[in-house]
Coordinates of C-alpha atoms and ligand atoms in Angstrom, one line a residue:
X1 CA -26.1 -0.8 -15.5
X2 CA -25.9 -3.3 -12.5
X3 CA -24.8 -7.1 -12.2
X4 CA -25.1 -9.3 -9.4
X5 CA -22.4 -11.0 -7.9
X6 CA -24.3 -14.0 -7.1
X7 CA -24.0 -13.4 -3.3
X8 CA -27.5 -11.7 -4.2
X9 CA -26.2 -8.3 -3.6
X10 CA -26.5 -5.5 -6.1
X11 CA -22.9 -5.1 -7.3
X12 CA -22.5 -1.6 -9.6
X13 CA -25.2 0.4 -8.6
X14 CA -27.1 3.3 -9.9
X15 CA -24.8 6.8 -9.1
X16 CA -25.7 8.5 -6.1
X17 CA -28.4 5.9 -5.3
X18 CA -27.7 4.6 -1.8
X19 CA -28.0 8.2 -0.6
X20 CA -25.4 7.8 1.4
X21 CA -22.8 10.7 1.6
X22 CA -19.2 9.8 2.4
X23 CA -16.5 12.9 2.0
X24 CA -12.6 10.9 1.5
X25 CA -9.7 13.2 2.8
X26 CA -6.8 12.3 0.6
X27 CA -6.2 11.0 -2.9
X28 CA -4.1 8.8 -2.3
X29 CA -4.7 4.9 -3.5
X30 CA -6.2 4.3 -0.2
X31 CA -8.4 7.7 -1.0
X32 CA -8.8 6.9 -4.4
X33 CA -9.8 3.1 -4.1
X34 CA -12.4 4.4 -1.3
X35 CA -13.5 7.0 -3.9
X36 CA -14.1 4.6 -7.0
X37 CA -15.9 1.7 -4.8
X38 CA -18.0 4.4 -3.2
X39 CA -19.0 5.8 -6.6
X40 CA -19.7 2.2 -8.3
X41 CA -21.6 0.9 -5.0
X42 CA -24.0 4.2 -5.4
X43 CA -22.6 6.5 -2.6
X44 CA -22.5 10.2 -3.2
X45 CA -18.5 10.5 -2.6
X46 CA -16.0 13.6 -3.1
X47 CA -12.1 13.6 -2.2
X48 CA -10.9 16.4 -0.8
X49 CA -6.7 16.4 -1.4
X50 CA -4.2 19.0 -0.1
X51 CA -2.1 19.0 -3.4
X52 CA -2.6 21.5 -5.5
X53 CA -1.8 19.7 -8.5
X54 CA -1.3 16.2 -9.7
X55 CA 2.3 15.2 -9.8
X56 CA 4.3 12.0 -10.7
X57 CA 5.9 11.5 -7.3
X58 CA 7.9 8.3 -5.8
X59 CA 9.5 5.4 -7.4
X60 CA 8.8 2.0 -7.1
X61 CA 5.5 0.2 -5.4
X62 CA 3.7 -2.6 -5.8
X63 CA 0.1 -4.1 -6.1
X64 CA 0.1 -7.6 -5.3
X65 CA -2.6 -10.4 -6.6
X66 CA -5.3 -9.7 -3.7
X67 CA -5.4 -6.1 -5.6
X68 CA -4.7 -7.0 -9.0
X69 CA -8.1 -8.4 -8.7
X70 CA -9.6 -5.1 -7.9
X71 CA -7.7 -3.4 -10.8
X72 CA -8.6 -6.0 -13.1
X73 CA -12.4 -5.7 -11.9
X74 CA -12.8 -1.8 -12.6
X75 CA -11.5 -2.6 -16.2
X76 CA -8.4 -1.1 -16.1
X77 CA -6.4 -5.0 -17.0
X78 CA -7.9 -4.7 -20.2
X79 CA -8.2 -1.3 -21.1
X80 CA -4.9 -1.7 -20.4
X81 CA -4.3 1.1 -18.1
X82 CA -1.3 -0.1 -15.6
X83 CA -0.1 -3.3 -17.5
X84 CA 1.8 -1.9 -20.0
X85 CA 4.2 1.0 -17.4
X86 CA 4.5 -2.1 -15.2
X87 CA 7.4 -4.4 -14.5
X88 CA 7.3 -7.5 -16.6
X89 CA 9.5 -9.6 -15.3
X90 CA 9.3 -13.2 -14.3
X91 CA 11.8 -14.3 -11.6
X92 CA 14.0 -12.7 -8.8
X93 CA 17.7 -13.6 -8.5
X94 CA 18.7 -13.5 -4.8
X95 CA 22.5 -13.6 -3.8
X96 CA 24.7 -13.1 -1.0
X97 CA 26.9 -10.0 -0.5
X98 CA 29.5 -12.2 -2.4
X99 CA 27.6 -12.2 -5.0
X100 CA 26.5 -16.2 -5.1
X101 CA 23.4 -17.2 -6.1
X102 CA 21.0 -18.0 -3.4
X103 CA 17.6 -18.8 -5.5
X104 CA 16.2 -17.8 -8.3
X105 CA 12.2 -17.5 -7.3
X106 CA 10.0 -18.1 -10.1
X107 CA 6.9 -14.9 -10.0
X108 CA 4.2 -16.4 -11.5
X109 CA 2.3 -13.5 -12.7
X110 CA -1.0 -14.0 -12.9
X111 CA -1.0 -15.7 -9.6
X112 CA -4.4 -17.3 -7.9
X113 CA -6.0 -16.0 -10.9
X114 CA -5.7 -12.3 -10.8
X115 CA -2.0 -10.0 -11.5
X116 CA 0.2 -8.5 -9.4
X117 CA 1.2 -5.0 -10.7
X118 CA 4.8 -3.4 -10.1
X119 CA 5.4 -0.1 -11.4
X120 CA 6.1 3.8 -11.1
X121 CA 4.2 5.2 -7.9
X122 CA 3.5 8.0 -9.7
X123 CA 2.5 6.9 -13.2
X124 CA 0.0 4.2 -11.6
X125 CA -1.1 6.6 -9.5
X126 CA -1.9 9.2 -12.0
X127 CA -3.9 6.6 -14.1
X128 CA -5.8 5.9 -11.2
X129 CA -6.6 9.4 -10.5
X130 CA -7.6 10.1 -13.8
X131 CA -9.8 6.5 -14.1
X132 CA -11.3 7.9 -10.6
X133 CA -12.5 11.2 -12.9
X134 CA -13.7 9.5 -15.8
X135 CA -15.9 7.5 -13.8
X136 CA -17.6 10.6 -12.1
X137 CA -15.7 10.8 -8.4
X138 CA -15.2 14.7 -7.9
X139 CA -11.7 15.7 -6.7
X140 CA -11.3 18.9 -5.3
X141 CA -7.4 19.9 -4.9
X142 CA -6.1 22.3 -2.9
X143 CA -8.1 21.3 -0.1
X144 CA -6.1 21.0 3.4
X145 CA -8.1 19.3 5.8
X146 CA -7.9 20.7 9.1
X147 CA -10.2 19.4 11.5
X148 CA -12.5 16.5 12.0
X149 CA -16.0 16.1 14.0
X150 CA -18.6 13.5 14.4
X151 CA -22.2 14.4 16.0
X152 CA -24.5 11.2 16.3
X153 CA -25.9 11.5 12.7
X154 CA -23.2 13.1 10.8
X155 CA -19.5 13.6 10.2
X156 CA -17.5 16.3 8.8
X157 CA -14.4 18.5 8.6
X158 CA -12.9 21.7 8.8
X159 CA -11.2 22.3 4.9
X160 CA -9.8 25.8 3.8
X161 CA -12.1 27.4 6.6
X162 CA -15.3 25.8 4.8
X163 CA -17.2 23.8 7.1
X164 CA -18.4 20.5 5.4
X165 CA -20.5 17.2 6.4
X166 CA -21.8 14.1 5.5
X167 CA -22.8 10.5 6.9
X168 CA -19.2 10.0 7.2
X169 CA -15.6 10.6 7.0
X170 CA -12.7 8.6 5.6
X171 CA -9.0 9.7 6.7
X172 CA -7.2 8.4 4.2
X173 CA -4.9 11.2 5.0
X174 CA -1.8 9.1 5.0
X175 CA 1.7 8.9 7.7
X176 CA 1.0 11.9 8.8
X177 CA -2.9 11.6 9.3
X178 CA -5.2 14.5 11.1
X179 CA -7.5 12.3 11.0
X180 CA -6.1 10.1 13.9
X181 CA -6.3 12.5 16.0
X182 CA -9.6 12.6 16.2
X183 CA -10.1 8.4 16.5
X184 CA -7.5 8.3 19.1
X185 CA -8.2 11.1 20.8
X186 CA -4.3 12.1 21.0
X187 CA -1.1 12.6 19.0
X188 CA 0.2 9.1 17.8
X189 CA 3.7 9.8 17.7
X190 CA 5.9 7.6 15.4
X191 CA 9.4 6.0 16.3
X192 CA 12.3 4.9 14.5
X193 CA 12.3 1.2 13.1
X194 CA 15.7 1.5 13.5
X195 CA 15.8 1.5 9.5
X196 CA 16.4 3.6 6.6
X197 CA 15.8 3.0 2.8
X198 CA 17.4 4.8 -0.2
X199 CA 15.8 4.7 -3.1
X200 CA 16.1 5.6 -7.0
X201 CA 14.2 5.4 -10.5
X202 CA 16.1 6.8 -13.3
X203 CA 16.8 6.0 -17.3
X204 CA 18.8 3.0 -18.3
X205 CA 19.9 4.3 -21.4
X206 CA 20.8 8.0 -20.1
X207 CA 22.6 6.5 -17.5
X208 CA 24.6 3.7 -19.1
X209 CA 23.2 1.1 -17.2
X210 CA 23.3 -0.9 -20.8
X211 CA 27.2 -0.1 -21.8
X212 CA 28.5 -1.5 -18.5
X213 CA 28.7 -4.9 -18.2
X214 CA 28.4 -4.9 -14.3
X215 CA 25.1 -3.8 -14.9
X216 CA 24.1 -4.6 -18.9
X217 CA 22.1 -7.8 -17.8
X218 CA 19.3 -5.6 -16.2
X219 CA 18.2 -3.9 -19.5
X220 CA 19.4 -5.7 -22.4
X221 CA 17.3 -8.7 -22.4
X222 CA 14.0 -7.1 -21.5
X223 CA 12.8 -6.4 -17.8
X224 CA 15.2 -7.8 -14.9
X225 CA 14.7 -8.4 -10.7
X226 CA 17.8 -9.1 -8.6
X227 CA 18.5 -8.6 -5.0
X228 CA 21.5 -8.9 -2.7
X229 CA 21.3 -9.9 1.0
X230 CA 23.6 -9.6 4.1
X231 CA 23.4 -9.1 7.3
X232 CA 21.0 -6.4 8.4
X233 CA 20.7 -5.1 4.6
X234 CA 18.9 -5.7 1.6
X235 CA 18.7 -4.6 -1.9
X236 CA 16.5 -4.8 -4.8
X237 CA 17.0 -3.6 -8.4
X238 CA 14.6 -4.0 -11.1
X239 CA 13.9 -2.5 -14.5
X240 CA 10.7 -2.0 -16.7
X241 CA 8.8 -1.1 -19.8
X242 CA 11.4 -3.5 -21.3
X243 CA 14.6 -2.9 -19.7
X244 CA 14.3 1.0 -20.0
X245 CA 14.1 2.3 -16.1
X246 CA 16.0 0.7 -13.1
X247 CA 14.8 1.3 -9.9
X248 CA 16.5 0.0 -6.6
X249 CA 15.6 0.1 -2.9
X250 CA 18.1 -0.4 -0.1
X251 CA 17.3 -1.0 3.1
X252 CA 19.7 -0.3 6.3
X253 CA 20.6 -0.1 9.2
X254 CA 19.9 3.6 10.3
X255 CA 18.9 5.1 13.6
X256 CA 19.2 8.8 12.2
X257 CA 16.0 11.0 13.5
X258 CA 14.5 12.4 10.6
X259 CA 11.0 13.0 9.3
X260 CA 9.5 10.3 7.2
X261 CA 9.6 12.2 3.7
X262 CA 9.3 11.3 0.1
X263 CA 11.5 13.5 -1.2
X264 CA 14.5 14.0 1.3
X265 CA 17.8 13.8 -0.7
X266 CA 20.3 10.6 0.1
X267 CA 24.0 11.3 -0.3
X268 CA 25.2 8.4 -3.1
X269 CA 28.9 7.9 -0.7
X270 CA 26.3 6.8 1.9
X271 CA 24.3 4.8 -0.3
X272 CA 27.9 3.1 -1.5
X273 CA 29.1 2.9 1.9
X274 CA 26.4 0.3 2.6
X275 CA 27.7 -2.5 0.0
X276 CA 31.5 -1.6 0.7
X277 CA 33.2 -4.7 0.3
X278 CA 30.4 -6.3 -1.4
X279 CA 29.7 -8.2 -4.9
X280 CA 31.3 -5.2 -7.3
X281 CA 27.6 -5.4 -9.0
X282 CA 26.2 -3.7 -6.2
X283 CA 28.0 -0.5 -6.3
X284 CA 27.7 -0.5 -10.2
X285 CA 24.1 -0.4 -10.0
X286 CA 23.9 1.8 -7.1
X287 CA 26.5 4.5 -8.9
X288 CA 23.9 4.3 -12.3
X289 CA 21.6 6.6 -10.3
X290 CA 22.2 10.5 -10.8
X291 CA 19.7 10.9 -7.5
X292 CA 18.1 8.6 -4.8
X293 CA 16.1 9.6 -1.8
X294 CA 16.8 9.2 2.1
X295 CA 13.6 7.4 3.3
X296 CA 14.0 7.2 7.0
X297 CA 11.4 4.3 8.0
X298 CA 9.8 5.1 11.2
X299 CA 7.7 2.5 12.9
X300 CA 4.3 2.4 14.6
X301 CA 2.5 0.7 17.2
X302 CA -0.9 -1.2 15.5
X303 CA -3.6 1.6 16.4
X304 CA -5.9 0.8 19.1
X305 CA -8.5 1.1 16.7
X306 CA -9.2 2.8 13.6
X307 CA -12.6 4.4 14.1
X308 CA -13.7 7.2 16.2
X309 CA -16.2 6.8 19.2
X310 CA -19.7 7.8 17.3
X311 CA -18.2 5.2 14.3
X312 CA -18.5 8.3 11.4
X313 CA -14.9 8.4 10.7
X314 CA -12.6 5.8 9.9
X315 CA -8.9 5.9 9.0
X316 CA -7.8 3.8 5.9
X317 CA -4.3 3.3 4.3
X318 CA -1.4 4.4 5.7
X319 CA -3.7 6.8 8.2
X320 CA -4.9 3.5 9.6
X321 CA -1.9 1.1 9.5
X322 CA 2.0 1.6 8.0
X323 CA 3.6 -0.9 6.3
X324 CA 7.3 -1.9 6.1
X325 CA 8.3 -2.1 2.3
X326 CA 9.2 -6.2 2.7
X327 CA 5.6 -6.6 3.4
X328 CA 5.0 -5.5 -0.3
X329 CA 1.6 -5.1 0.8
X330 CA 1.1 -0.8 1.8
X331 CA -0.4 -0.1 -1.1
X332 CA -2.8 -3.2 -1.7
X333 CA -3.9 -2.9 2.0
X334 CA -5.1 0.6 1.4
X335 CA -6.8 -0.1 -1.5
X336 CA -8.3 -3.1 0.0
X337 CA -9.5 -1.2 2.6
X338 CA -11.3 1.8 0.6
X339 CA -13.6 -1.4 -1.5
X340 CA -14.2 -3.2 1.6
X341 CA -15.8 0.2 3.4
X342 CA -17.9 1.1 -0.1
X343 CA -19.4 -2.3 0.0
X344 CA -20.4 -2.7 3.4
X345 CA -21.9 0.8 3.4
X346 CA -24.0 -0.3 0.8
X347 CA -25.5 -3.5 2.8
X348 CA -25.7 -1.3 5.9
X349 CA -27.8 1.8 4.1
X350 CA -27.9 4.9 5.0
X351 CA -29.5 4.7 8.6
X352 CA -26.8 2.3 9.8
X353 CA -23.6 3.8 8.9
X354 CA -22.2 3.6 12.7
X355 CA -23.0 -0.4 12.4
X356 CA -20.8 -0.4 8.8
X357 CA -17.9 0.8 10.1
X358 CA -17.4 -1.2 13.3
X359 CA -18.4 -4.3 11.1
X360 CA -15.7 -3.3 8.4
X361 CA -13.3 -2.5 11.2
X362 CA -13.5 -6.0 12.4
X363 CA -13.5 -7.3 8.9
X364 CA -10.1 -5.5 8.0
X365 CA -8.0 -5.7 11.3
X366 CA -6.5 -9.1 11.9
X367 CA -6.0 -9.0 8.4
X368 CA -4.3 -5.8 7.8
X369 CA -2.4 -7.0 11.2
X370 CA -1.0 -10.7 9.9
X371 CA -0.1 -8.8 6.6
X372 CA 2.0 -6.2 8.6
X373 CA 3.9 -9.2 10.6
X374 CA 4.4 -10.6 7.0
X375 CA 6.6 -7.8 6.5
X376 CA 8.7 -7.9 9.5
X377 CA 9.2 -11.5 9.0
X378 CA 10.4 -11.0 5.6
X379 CA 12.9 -8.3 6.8
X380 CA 14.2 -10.7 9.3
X381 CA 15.1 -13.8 7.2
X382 CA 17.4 -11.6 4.4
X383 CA 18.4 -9.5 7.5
X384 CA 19.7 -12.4 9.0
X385 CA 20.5 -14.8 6.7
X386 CA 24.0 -16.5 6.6
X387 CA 25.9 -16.1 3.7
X388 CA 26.0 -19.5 2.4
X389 CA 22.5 -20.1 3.2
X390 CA 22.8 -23.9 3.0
X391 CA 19.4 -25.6 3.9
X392 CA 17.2 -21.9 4.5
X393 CA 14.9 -20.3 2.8
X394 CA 15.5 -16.6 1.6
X395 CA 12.4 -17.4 -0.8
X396 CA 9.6 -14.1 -0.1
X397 CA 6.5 -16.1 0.7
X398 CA 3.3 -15.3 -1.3
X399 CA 0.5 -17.0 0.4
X400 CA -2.8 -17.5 -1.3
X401 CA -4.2 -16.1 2.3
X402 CA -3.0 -12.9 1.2
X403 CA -2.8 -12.6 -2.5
X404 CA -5.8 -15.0 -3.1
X405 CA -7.6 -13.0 -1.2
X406 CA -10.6 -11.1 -2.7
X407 CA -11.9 -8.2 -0.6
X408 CA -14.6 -7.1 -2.4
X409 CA -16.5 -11.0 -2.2
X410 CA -15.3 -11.6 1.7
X411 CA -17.0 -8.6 2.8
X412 CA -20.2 -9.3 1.3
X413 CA -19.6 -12.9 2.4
X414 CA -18.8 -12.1 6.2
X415 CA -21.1 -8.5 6.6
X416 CA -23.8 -10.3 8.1
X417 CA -22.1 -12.6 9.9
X418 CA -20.0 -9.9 11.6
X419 CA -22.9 -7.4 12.3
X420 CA -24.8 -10.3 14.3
X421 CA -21.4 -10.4 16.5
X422 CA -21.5 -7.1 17.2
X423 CA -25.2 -7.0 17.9
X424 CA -24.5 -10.1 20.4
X425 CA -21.8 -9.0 22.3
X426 CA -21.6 -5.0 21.4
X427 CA -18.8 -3.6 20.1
X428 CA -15.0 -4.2 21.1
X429 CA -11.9 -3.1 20.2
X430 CA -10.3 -5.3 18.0
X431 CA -7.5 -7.7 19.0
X432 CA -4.5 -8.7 17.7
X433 CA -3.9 -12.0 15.6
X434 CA -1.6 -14.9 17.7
X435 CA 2.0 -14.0 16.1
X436 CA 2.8 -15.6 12.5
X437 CA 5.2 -18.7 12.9
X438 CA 8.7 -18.1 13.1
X439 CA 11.0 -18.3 10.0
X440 CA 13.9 -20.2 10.6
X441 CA 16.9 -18.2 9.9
X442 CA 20.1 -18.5 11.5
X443 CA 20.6 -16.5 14.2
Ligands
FAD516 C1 4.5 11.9 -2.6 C2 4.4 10.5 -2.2 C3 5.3 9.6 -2.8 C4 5.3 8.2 -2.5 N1 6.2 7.4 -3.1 C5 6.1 6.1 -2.8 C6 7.0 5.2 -3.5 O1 7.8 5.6 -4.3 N2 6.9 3.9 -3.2 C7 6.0 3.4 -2.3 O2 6.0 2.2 -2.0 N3 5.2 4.2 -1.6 C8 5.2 5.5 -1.9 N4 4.4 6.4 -1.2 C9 3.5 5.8 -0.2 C10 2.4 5.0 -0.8 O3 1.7 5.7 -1.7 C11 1.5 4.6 0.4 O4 2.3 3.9 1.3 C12 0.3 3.7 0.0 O5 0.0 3.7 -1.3 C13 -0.9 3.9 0.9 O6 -1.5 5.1 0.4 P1 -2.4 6.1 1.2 O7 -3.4 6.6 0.2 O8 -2.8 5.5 2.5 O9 -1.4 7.3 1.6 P2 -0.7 8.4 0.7 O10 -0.2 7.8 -0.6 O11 0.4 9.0 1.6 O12 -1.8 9.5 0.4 C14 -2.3 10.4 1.4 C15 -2.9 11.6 0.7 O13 -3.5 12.4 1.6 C16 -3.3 13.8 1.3 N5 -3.4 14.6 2.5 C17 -2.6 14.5 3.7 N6 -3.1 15.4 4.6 C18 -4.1 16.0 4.1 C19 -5.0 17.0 4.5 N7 -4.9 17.6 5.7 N8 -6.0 17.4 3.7 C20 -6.2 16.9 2.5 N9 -5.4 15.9 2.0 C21 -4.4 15.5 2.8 C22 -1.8 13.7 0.8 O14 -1.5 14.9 0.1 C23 -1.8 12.4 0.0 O15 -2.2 12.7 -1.4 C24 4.4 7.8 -1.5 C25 3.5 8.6 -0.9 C26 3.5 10.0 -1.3 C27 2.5 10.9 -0.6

């Protein structure tokens, strides 16, 4: 069945009908979104993925609004796929390291019409996976990607010894990409962001969290979000499916040089040696978790660009563009990137592929770019904000730029448009927004 989505294009195409061939390399959400768009815009799509098995890996992420929209779209809002294992609550309590209250933010949820969904990285992402299945994508695990290559009217890769191709390639490959290799033509080395995050998601009953009353109010009156700010640190806590898991980020100062992993163990008198001294709720949530993990953040450089010289491969998702966590935006990024590429395939066709991804490139960089700055901003004002906070704003801005923000519509709004600019002027690399305005924080 199709529908139109009265910008005249066809919107859920036939399977397989485009004839265009599109192989994704990793099934991640950036992989997966890719994956699902492709299929429902009528590209013949497969994921290749290096795990061997699915696995519910990671804590906490988020999907803001701007992907909400997507989610909701695909049906999974009301087959209620991700709503109910998502967080549910409604405000954020911010205070200092005293423990005053700085604001209480109210988070409207649904916001500019679509929700925002905060959850288990690895339960959403499972559902995902498995909606991807249901819906026909093939995804063929065990599959490590080894080399890319581009001729002038194909694209392919190296997998398990198996040569394969097709009209093009999408690394969406993640931090560590292979992929962007290829598109840069070197080794993009990362450096530290002079940052480090432990994290932990555990049981609030199994661990107490409800018996203490340092740390009762997160669980016992349904689903709770409160942070703590001080100078260069942050901290978030927040439970779900009605008070039952607590999850917490903290984010520190940390120049250690260690790989970026999911899965590298934090030592808890480390994690309490942060909030020494500090409101006595802090280490009483912190102390609830049996585990956490050392996240060392490492920082990169925007990319030059983020397709490779023939314009068959693109990188998408964290391949293409890491975020910090206080952008809360990673995850919707990727997966705003995988619809916008399906749908501008499909108004390109299958003998103007090249001309697709230059145009979504220029669709998706200042964008992905401003979001990015969003992050560092955000990371700046509770970095730096004073203690008392009199007169400032420690508020996390949500700006209908970024969560009102429907990818699928703007690219079949701006497609033309953007392909008539490249015609014009031939392509260029893309440039970087004019910086966001400065927050005023005290210095
Ligand atoms: C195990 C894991 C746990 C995570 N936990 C969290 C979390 O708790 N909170 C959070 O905010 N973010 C987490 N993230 C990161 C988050 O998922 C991403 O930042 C964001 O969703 C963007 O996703 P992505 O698809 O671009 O990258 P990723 O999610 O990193 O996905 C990349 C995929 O590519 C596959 N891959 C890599 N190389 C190859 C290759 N050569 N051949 C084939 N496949 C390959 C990887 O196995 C992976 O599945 C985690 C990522 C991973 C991989």
């Amino acid at each position: 069945m199709s529908t139109e989505t009265g910008f005249g294009y066809t919107k859920i195409a036939q399977p397989n009908s485009t004839g265009i061939k599109v192989i994704v390399v990793g099934a991640g959400f950036a992989g997966l979104a890719c994956a699902i768009e492709s299929r429902r815009k009528g590209h013949e799509v497969y994921i290749l993925e290096k795990f061997k098995e699915l696995k519910v890996l990671g804590d906490i992420i988020s999907f803001g609004n701007n992907t909400g929209r997507i989610f909701e779209r695909w049906g999974l809002h009301d087959q209620c796929v991700f709503w109910p294992i998502c967080t549910h609550h409604t405000s954020l309590t911010i205070h200092n390291a005293e423990g005053e209250v700085l604001v209480v933010q109210d988070l409207q949820n649904p916001l500019f019409g679509a929700y925002a969904y905060n959850g288990h990285r690895g339960q959403l992402h499972e559902r995902l996976f498995n909606y991807a299945k249901s819906i026909g994508v093939e995804i063929r695990l065990g599959q490590d990607v080894s080399e890319y290559w581009e001729t002038e009217s194909e694209a392919g890769v190296i997998c398990n010894g198996e040569r394969l191709s097709a009209d093009m390639v999408v690394g969406a490959d993640g931090v560590r990409s292979k992929a962007r290799t290829l598109v840069l033509g070197y080794e993009d080395k990362p450096k530290s962001s002079g940052y480090a995050i432990f994290r932990a998601w555990f049981d609030c009953e199994a661990q107490g969290v409800d018996k203490d009353p340092l740390t009762d109010y997160m669980s016992k009156n349904g689903d709770a979000f409160h942070g703590w700010i001080g100078r260069d640190v942050h901290f978030l806590a927040s439970t779900s499916g009605g008070g039952k898991a607590m999850s917490w980020v903290i984010t520190h100062k940390d120049d250690a040089d260690i790989a970026e992993s999911w899965s590298f163990p934090g030592k808890m008198e480390d994690v309490l040696a942060v909030v020494e001294g500090w409101d006595p709720r802090c280490a009483a949530i912190l102390s609830k978790a049996p585990s956490c993990v050392d996240w060392k953040l490492v920082y990169r450089d925007p990319l030059p660009t983020w397709i490779s010289k023939g314009a068959r491969l693109a990188l998408i998702g964290d391949a293409a563009h890491p975020f910090l966590p206080t952008s809360i935006q990673g995850a919707s990024q990727a997966v705003e990137d995988g619809v916008t590429l399906a749908v501008v395939l499909q108004l390109a066709g299958k003998q103007n592929v090249p001309m697709a991804v230059r145009a979504w490139e220029k669709i998706r960089y200042q964008r992905v770019r401003r979001a990015q700055l969003l992050g560092e901003s955000n990371r700046d004002m509770w970095h730096k904000a004073k203690s008392n906070a009199e007169g400032e704003t420690v508020t996390l801005p949500r700006p209908e730029w970024l969560l009102g923000h429907d990818a699928e519509k703007h690219a079949y709004e701006v497609f033309e448009t953007t392909v008539q600019e490249i015609q014009e002027k031939g392509y260029e690399l893309p440039t970087l927004p004019p910086p966001l305005p400065v927050v005023a924080v005290a210095a």
